[in-house]
XYZ file of C-alpha atoms in Angstrom:
253
model
C 11.743 1.437 -9.683
C 11.281 3.064 -13.320
C 11.131 -0.145 -15.024
C 8.486 -1.431 -12.381
C 6.329 1.994 -12.439
C 6.415 1.616 -16.619
C 5.144 -2.000 -16.577
C 2.445 -0.887 -14.020
C 1.326 1.780 -16.383
C 0.698 -0.580 -19.283
C -1.646 -2.892 -16.988
C -3.507 -0.851 -15.050
C -5.091 2.635 -15.700
C -5.392 5.321 -12.732
C -7.305 8.523 -12.444
C -4.893 11.177 -10.849
C -7.198 14.047 -11.748
C -10.221 14.336 -9.047
C -10.388 16.882 -6.135
C -13.382 16.698 -3.945
C -14.522 19.593 -1.799
C -11.545 19.534 0.469
C -13.343 18.871 3.879
C -15.620 16.008 2.170
C -12.327 14.626 0.543
C -11.101 14.216 4.637
C -14.541 12.703 5.404
C -14.172 9.999 2.535
C -10.625 9.525 3.562
C -11.477 8.673 7.366
C -14.390 6.372 5.995
C -11.910 4.348 3.927
C -9.958 3.465 7.128
C -9.861 -0.100 7.219
C -12.675 -1.063 4.787
C -12.792 -1.183 0.860
C -14.004 1.435 -1.478
C -17.569 0.100 -2.290
C -18.081 0.580 1.660
C -16.616 3.843 1.701
C -18.614 5.102 -1.319
C -21.697 3.492 -0.080
C -21.195 5.034 3.784
C -20.179 8.734 1.772
C -23.275 8.183 -0.238
C -25.835 7.823 2.715
C -24.176 10.764 4.844
C -24.394 13.136 2.164
C -27.919 12.048 1.935
C -28.886 12.251 5.670
C -27.421 15.943 5.465
C -28.093 18.946 3.528
C -24.355 19.957 3.346
C -21.371 18.205 4.470
C -19.789 21.206 6.424
C -17.765 20.980 9.773
C -20.440 23.205 10.910
C -23.255 20.750 10.222
C -21.547 17.712 11.326
C -20.008 19.101 14.424
C -23.647 20.141 15.327
C -25.165 16.750 14.190
C -26.375 13.854 16.423
C -23.537 11.350 16.832
C -26.444 8.883 15.925
C -27.353 10.378 13.069
C -23.735 10.054 11.731
C -23.323 6.631 13.110
C -26.537 5.059 11.305
C -25.328 6.956 7.754
C -22.290 5.119 8.101
C -22.747 1.967 9.398
C -21.958 0.199 6.123
C -18.058 1.540 6.256
C -17.565 -0.938 9.234
C -15.905 0.679 12.815
C -18.894 3.269 12.378
C -18.757 3.870 15.938
C -15.030 4.680 15.992
C -15.631 6.642 12.962
C -18.517 8.627 14.141
C -16.914 10.186 16.910
C -13.669 11.068 14.791
C -16.196 12.905 12.391
C -17.952 14.766 14.648
C -14.894 15.529 17.240
C -12.649 16.554 13.774
C -15.148 18.879 12.311
C -15.684 20.881 15.925
C -12.052 21.280 16.066
C -12.044 22.739 12.550
C -14.921 24.813 13.666
C -13.400 25.653 16.726
C -9.737 26.817 15.557
C -9.557 27.009 11.935
C -13.552 29.150 11.407
C -14.836 25.673 9.732
C -12.571 26.222 7.022
C -10.174 22.859 7.024
C -8.348 24.834 3.657
C -6.449 26.916 6.267
C -4.896 23.499 7.612
C -3.790 22.622 4.077
C -2.586 25.738 2.936
C -0.021 25.785 5.573
C 3.677 24.760 4.722
C 3.619 21.027 4.264
C 5.416 20.020 7.450
C 3.007 22.333 9.545
C 0.113 20.920 8.114
C 1.016 17.599 8.170
C 1.828 17.978 11.878
C -1.562 19.739 12.232
C -3.373 16.996 10.560
C -1.879 14.328 12.427
C -2.601 16.039 15.665
C -6.102 15.339 15.127
C -7.649 12.530 16.763
C -7.875 9.425 14.733
C -5.835 10.874 11.875
C -2.713 9.242 11.153
C 0.109 9.770 8.502
C -1.703 8.187 5.605
C -4.939 10.350 5.715
C -2.972 13.502 6.188
C -0.676 12.610 3.169
C -3.310 11.571 1.307
C -5.088 14.992 1.925
C -1.605 16.887 1.299
C -1.169 15.051 -2.019
C -4.369 14.987 -3.742
C -5.802 17.966 -2.375
C -2.453 20.302 -2.032
C -0.082 18.754 -4.481
C 2.187 17.833 -1.791
C 5.087 15.778 -2.971
C 4.445 13.112 -0.572
C 3.570 9.835 -1.118
C 0.596 7.816 1.381
C 1.460 4.333 2.284
C -1.296 1.808 2.778
C -1.132 -1.635 3.470
C -0.716 -2.978 -0.108
C 1.996 -0.435 -0.683
C 3.745 -1.598 2.574
C 3.201 -5.258 1.192
C 4.576 -4.266 -2.096
C 7.595 -2.245 -1.084
C 9.077 -4.969 1.196
C 8.171 -7.982 -1.629
C 9.812 -5.584 -4.040
C 12.877 -4.997 -2.063
C 12.413 -1.178 -1.811
C 12.630 -1.522 2.098
C 13.405 -3.874 4.723
C 10.752 -6.143 5.949
C 10.719 -4.628 9.585
C 10.595 -0.729 8.180
C 7.076 1.194 9.351
C 5.638 4.030 7.667
C 7.880 6.963 7.620
C 10.792 4.974 6.447
C 8.531 3.487 3.612
C 7.531 6.896 2.547
C 10.827 8.456 2.706
C 12.387 5.286 0.761
C 9.865 5.366 -2.015
C 10.515 9.091 -2.319
C 13.719 8.648 -3.153
C 12.916 5.962 -5.709
C 10.675 8.256 -7.592
C 10.629 11.371 -9.613
C 9.918 14.318 -7.336
C 6.763 15.392 -8.709
C 3.344 15.365 -7.110
C 1.627 13.795 -10.451
C 4.232 11.428 -10.284
C 3.761 10.747 -7.136
C -0.091 10.034 -7.246
C -0.009 7.975 -9.921
C 2.971 5.713 -8.394
C 0.685 5.555 -5.300
C -2.209 4.621 -7.267
C -0.441 1.968 -9.307
C 1.258 0.195 -6.428
C -1.906 -0.444 -4.900
C -3.458 -2.007 -8.113
C -0.515 -4.217 -7.941
C -1.501 -5.273 -4.204
C -4.878 -5.652 -4.773
C -4.976 -7.333 -8.244
C -1.758 -9.973 -7.783
C 0.660 -9.195 -4.931
C -1.927 -10.162 -2.356
C -1.354 -10.547 1.334
C -1.668 -14.616 1.727
C -1.736 -15.988 -1.703
C 0.197 -13.572 -4.080
C -0.366 -14.429 -7.934
C 3.299 -14.220 -8.685
C 2.829 -15.907 -11.955
C 0.874 -13.837 -13.601
C 2.348 -10.503 -11.905
C 3.265 -7.994 -14.811
C 6.671 -7.392 -12.574
C 7.445 -11.173 -11.931
C 10.970 -11.025 -13.858
C 11.574 -8.144 -11.797
C 10.791 -8.931 -7.998
C 13.640 -9.466 -6.245
C 11.739 -12.233 -4.016
C 11.138 -14.180 -6.971
C 14.364 -13.802 -8.753
C 15.907 -15.501 -5.021
C 13.712 -18.083 -5.970
C 14.962 -19.074 -9.139
C 18.504 -18.621 -8.015
C 18.050 -21.058 -5.705
C 16.281 -23.424 -7.609
C 19.572 -23.198 -10.273
C 21.809 -23.742 -7.511
C 19.888 -26.720 -5.805
C 19.732 -28.306 -9.612
C 23.707 -27.664 -9.930
C 23.983 -28.964 -6.334
C 21.763 -32.212 -7.615
C 23.250 -32.739 -11.155
C 27.199 -32.762 -9.194
C 25.923 -35.107 -6.524
C 24.559 -37.393 -9.299
C 28.123 -37.082 -11.128
C 29.447 -37.941 -8.404
C 27.294 -40.358 -7.257
C 27.829 -41.763 -10.789
C 31.417 -41.849 -10.440
C 31.521 -43.732 -7.297
C 29.105 -46.383 -8.673
C 31.840 -46.727 -11.609
C 34.669 -47.242 -9.175
C 32.439 -49.772 -7.196
C 32.010 -51.633 -10.564
C 35.250 -51.799 -11.571
C 36.595 -52.534 -8.383
C 34.354 -55.787 -8.175
C 35.179 -56.983 -11.850
C 38.610 -56.604 -10.883
C 37.909 -58.665 -7.360
C 36.027 -61.126 -9.347
C 38.709 -61.827 -12.258
C 41.219 -62.304 -9.394
C 38.843 -64.705 -7.789
C 38.543 -66.505 -10.792
C 42.549 -66.873 -11.542
């Protein structure tokens, strides 16, 4: 893992030093679900333009249609607008409108509280806990899932929690390292280790990828088998030729 991360650092530049207002960061994370960064940012910008201040109070009291119209570009806008509206209400009712009260809880308790929020899964909770609270946890998205399986860190059928736990064992327990590793693995997944047509030939970790190593080993084995079979067939041909020549000599006699 260290060798892979070292190579990724050489190729990709990631910014781990960013902290939005925690509630605004939470909203951005919800908007990012099932969309790309560009659409997320456009939706977030429009949401900010439509509200004087993005606070749980303002969004809890907002007309749902107003939220929908602002975030349409992010996709799944009806679902996301309901999530934003309901979560804002929940934070108002249970935490005096202050999400920091959840985030300041011990890691396991904070994670549990966040996941209890409707529409919030492990990834969103872990992003908040890592990037805002510096808790040592690794959020797992689709890119990291794919990369982790291809690089052999986890088995093909492993789910979120197992992947997270496995990566945390491989990586030094430090929130800044976790942040960097999270972002670097995403870059790898976006750039070369694509879902449908991975660009293995230009991948920075190509020589360390067990999937490709297996392919190379198989090719070598096939070549050896072919060369052996060729040698055998040549020997057989020689034997047949000798027999035929002997038979021809006997016939002449």
